[in-house]
XYZ file of C-alpha atoms in Angstrom:
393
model
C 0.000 0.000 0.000
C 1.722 3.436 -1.394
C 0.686 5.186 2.204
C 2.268 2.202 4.108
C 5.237 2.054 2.296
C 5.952 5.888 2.695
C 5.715 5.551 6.278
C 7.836 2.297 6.484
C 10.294 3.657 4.376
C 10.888 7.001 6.377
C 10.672 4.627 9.777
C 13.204 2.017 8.547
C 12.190 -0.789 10.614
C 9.141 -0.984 13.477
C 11.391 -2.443 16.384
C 12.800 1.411 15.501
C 9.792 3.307 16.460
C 8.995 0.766 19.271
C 12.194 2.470 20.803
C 10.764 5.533 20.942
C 8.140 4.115 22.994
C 7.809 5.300 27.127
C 8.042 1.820 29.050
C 3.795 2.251 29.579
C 3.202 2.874 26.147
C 5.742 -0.568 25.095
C 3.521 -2.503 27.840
C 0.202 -1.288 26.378
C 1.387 -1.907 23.026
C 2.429 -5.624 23.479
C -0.651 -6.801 25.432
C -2.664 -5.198 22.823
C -0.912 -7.367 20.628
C -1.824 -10.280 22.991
C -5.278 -9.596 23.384
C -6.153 -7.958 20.916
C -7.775 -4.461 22.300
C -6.708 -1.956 24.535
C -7.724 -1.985 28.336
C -8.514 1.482 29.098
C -9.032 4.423 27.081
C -5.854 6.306 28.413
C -3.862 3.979 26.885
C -3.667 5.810 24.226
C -2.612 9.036 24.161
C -1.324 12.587 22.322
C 2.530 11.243 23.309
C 2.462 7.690 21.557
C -0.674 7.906 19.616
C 1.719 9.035 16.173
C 4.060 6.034 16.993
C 1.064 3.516 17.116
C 0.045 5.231 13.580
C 3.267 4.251 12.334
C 3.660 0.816 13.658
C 0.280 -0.149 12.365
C 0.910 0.960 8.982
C 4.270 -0.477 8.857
C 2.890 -4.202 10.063
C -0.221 -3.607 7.793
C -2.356 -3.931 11.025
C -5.270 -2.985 9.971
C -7.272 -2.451 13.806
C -4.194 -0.932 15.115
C -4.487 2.078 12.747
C -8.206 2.398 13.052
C -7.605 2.816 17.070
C -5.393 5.517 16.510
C -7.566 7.627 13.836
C -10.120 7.113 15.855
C -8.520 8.848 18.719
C -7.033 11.605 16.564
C -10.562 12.562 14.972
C -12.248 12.260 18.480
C -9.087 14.697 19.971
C -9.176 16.724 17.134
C -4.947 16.361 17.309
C -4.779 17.177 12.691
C -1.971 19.526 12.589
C -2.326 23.518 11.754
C -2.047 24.244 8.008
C -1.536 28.008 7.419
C -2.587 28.941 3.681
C -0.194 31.549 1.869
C -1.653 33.991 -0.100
C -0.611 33.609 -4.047
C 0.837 36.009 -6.429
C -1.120 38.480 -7.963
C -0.663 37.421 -11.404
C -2.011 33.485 -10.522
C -5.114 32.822 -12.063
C -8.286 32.556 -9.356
C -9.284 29.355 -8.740
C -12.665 29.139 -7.211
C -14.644 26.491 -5.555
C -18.085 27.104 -6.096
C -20.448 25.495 -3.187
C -24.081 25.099 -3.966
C -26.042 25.287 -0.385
C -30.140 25.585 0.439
C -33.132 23.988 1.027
C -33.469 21.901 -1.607
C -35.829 19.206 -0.105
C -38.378 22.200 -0.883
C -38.341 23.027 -4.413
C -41.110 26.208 -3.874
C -39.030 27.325 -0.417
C -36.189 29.904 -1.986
C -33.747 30.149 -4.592
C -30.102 27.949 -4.091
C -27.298 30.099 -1.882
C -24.171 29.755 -3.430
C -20.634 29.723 -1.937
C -17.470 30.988 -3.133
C -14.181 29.845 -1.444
C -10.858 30.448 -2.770
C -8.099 29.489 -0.859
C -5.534 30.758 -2.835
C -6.220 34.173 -2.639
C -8.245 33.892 1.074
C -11.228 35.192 0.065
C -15.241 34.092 0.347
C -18.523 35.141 -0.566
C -21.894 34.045 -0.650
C -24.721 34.896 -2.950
C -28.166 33.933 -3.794
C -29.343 32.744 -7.578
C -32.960 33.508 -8.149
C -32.833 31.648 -11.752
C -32.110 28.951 -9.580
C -34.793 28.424 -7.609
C -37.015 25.544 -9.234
C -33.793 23.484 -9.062
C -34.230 19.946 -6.816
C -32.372 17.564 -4.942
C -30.187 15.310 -6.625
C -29.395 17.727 -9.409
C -25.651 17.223 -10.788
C -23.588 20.592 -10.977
C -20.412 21.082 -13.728
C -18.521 23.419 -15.252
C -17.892 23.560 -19.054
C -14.068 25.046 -19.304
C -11.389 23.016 -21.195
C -8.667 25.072 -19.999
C -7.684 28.049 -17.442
C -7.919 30.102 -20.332
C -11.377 29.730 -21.522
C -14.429 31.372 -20.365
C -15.803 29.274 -17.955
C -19.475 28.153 -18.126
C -21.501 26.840 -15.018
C -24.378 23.918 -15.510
C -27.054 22.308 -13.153
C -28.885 19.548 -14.645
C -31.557 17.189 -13.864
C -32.588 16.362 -9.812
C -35.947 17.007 -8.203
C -38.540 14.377 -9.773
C -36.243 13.549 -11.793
C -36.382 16.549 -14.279
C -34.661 16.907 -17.890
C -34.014 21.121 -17.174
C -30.688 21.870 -17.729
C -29.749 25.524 -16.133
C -26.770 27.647 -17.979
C -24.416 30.243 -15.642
C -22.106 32.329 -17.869
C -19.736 33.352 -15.494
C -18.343 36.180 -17.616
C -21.309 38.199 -19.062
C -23.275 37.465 -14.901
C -25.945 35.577 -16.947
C -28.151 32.742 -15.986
C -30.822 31.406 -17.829
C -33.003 27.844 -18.180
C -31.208 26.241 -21.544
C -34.554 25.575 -24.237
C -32.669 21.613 -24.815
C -33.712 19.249 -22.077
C -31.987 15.721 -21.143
C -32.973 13.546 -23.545
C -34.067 11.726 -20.343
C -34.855 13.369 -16.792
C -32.656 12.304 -13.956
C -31.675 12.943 -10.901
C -28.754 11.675 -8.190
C -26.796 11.159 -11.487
C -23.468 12.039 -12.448
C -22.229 15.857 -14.630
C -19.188 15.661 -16.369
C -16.989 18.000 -18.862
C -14.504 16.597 -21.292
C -12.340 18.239 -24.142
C -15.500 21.221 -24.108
C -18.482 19.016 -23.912
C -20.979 18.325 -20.980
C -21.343 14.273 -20.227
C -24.524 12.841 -18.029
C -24.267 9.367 -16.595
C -26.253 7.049 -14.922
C -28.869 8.431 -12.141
C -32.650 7.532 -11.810
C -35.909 7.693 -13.422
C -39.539 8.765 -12.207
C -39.825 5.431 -11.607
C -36.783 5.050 -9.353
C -35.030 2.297 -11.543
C -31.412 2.892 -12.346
C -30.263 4.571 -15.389
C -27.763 3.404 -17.817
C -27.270 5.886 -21.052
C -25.328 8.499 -20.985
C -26.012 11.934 -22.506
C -23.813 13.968 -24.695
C -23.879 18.396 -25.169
C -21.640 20.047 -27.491
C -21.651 23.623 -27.185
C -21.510 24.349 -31.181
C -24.531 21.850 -31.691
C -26.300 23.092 -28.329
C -28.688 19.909 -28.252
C -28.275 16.698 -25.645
C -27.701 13.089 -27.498
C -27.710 9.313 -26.190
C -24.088 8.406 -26.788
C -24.059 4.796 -25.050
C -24.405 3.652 -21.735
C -22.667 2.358 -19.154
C -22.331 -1.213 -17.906
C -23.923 -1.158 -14.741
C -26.782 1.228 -14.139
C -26.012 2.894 -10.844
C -26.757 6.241 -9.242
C -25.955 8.556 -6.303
C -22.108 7.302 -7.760
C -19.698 10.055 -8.172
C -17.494 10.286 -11.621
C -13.935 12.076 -11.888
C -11.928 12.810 -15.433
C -8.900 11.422 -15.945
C -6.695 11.730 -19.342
C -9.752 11.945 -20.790
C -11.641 9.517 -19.675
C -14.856 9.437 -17.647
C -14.583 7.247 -14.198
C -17.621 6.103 -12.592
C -16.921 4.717 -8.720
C -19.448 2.930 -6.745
C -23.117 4.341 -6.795
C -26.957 2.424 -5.750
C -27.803 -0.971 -7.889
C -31.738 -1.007 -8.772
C -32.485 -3.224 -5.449
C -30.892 -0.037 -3.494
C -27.787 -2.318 -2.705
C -24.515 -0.302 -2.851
C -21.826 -1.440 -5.176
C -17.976 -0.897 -5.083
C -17.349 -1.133 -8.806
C -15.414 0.959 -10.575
C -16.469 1.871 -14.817
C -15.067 3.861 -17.059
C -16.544 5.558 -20.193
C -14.578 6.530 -23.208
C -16.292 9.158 -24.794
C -14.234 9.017 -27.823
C -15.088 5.527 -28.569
C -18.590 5.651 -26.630
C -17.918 2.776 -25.336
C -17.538 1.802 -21.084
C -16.213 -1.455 -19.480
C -15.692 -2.694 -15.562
C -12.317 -2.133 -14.058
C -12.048 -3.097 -10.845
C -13.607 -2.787 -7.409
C -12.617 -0.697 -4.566
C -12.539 -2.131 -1.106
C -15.809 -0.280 0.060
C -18.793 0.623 -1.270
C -19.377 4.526 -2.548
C -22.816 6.109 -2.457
C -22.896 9.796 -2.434
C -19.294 10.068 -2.547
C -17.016 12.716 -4.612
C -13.663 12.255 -6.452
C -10.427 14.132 -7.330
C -7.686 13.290 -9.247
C -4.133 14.676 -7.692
C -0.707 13.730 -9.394
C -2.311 11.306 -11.378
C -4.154 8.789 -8.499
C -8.097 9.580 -8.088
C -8.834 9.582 -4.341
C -12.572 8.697 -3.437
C -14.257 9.123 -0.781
C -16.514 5.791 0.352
C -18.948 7.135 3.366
C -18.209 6.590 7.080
C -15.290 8.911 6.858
C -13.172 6.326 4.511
C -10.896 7.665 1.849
C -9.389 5.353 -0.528
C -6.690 6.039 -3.411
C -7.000 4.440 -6.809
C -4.625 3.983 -9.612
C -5.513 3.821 -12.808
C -2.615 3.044 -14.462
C -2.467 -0.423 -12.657
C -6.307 -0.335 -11.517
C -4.947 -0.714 -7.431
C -5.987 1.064 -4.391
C -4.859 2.079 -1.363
C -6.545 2.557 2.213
C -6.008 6.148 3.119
C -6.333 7.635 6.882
C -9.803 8.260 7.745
C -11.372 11.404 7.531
C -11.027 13.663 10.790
C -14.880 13.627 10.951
C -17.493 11.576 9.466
C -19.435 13.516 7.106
C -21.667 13.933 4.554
C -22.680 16.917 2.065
C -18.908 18.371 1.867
C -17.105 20.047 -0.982
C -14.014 17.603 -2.223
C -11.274 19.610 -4.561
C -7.422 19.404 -5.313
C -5.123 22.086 -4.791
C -1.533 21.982 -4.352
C -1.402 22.095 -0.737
C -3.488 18.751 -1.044
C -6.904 17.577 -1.019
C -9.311 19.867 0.455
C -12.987 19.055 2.298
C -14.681 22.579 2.976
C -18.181 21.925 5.278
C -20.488 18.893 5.444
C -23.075 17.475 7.605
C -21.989 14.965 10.399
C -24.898 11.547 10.074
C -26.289 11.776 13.489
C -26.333 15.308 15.365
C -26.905 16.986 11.851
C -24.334 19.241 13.082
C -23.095 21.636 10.001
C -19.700 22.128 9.761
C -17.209 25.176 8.564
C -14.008 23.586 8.959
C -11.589 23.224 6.043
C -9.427 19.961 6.054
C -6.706 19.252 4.077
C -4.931 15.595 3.172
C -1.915 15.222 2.606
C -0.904 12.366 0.204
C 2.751 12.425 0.226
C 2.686 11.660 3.962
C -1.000 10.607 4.982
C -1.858 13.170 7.622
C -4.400 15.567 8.373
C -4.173 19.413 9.011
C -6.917 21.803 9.872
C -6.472 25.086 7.951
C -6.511 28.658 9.119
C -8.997 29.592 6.932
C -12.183 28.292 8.175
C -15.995 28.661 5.750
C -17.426 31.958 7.062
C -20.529 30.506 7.414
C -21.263 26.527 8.618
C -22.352 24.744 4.780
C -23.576 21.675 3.978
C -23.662 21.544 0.257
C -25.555 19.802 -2.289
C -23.482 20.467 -5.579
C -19.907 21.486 -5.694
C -17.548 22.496 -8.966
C -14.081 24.020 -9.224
C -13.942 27.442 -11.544
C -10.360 29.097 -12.493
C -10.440 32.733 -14.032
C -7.582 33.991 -15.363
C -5.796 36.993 -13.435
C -6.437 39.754 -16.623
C -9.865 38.426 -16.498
C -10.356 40.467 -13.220
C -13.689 39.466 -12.386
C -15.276 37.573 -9.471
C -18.266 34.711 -10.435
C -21.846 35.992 -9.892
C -20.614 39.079 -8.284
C -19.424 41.157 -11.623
């Protein structure tokens, strides 16, 4: 496992770290070993609890290192991340949050969030053209580079509705597009590759599973059937990677959750089965860093897939179990901004940030402004000469 190895490779050997033990911690250690479990609570601890972490990983001991990230998300021990401001000539790279009521579709238009960590700054507005827009919509934006004008859809959601909603970020327009989904959908999956809009999978009035997948090209401004996946599945989340559309997890027509991972080719139009990851994803997002998609598969689990070789690793749990968070890939690492914890309901406004290269944690020092638990999420980048803020100018 890539995060094992790092740590075993930087820790040499695990009698090593055992040395750096107290003489308690050493005793607690080998009778947990023994008896598999720990005593008392206290025995672990901020002093060894990073030692455990190591040993576990390095011996591939799989309880061991869910006792320790259990403690550090219930001690709240992720170390401080302070986020530098950028040049002023970097392009502005906003993550745009969709938040609201949504369970309503008469209550109020959809808020909207905008974080950008690179320059520290946040906003929050409210989109009126929005408001008829239900749960389970898919949100995307349409921008093949940093360099072209970047175009915000919302598609599908509520009873499963074919209205496809159009926010063009540089004139400030938003309008209901006149071409519908060729079929209505919701909980499915929004897409963009190489300047065209890709739907997958979702559900029907009916609540079966969908398969086909819809194509919109700009230039022809109409949505096609282009082929359909292998498995019908929705509430799955889908990630581009050189070009290529992956599909992870999502609900079977029985409501059973699957692990599986697909992958459409929307040059060929053609998808196939890949592998499976080791839990099951419902609901969860994706992001591809340095060329490894890391998914997120509910109860806090994060797990990092390789294409190339179609092999995951177990990553360290989440700090807190969440749902309803905003997932996105900067160079710091992989950011989660808000969510909703699954049994206080308690919103959150911390930003997280995971570290690949060495499998830790950090909380940042730039917290959401405002608790958000958000129901659509997509990453926007506007270059610097642009000089203009999303739905603000």
């Amino acid at each position: 496992m890539e995060c094992q190895k790092h740590n075993a490779s930087n820790s040499l050997y695990p009698n090593l770290i055992h040395e750096c033990l107290d003489p308690e911690s050493k005793k607690h250690l080998a009778a947990y070993f023994c008896e598999g479990c720990f005593s008392h609570k206290e025995c672990i601890n901020s002093a060894n609890v990073q030692q455990y972490l190591e040993i576990s990983r390095t011996l591939h001991h799989e309880k061991l290192q869910y006792e320790c990230e259990n403690f550090l998300r219930n001690n709240n021990m992720c170390r401080r991340l302070s986020l530098e401001p950028r040049s002023r000539n970097e392009a502005s790279r906003y993550q745009l949050m969709f938040t609201g009521n949504r369970e309503d579709r008469s209550s109020r238009p959809l808020d909207l969030h905008l974080y950008d960590c690179r320059k520290n700054f946040q906003k929050t507005c409210r989109i009126p053209e929005l408001s008829n827009v239900g749960v389970g919509c898919a949100v995307c934006c349409l921008q093949d580079n940093g360099y072209d004008a970047p175009h915000v859809y919302v598609s599908g959601g509520g009873k499963c509705s074919g209205d496809v909603y159009h926010c063009d970020i540089v004139m400030n327009k938003r309008k209901k597009c006149s071409k519908r989904l060729v079929k209505g959908r919701s909980h499915h999956c929004m897409t963009c590759v190489q300047n065209k809009l890709y739907v997958l999978g979702g559900q029907c009035s009916k609540g079966e599973t969908i398969r086909t997948v819809e194509e919109f090209a700009p230039k022809r401004h109409s949505w096609k059937t282009v082929g359909n996946l292998e498995i019908g599945v929705r509430s799955a989340t889908a990630v581009i990677h050189n070009s290529q559309i992956y599909v992870f997890g999502g609900i079977l027509d029985m409501g059973k959750e699957t692990s599986i991972v697909q992958m459409f080719d929307p040059k060929t139009k053609t998808s196939k089965i890949l592998a499976s990851l080791p839990f099951p994803v419902s609901g969860g997002q994706a992001v591809v860093r340095e060329g490894k998609i890391f998914v997120t598969c509910g109860n806090g689990r994060l797990v990092s897939y390789d294409p190339a070789s179609d092999q995951h690793v177990i990553c360290t749990n989440m700090p807190v179990c969440c749902t309803n968070f905003a997932m996105f890939a900067e160079r710091e690492g992989i950011f989660f901004a808000g969510g909703k914890t699954p049994n206080d309901d308690n919103v959150l406004k911390t930003v997280y940030v995971y570290s690949p290269e060495n499998c830790t944690w950090h909380v940042t020092d730039k917290d959401l402004s405002v608790p958000l638990s958000v129901y659509g999420s997509c990453s926007v980048e506007i270059p610097a000469d642009y000089g203009l803020v999303p739905f603000f100018s």
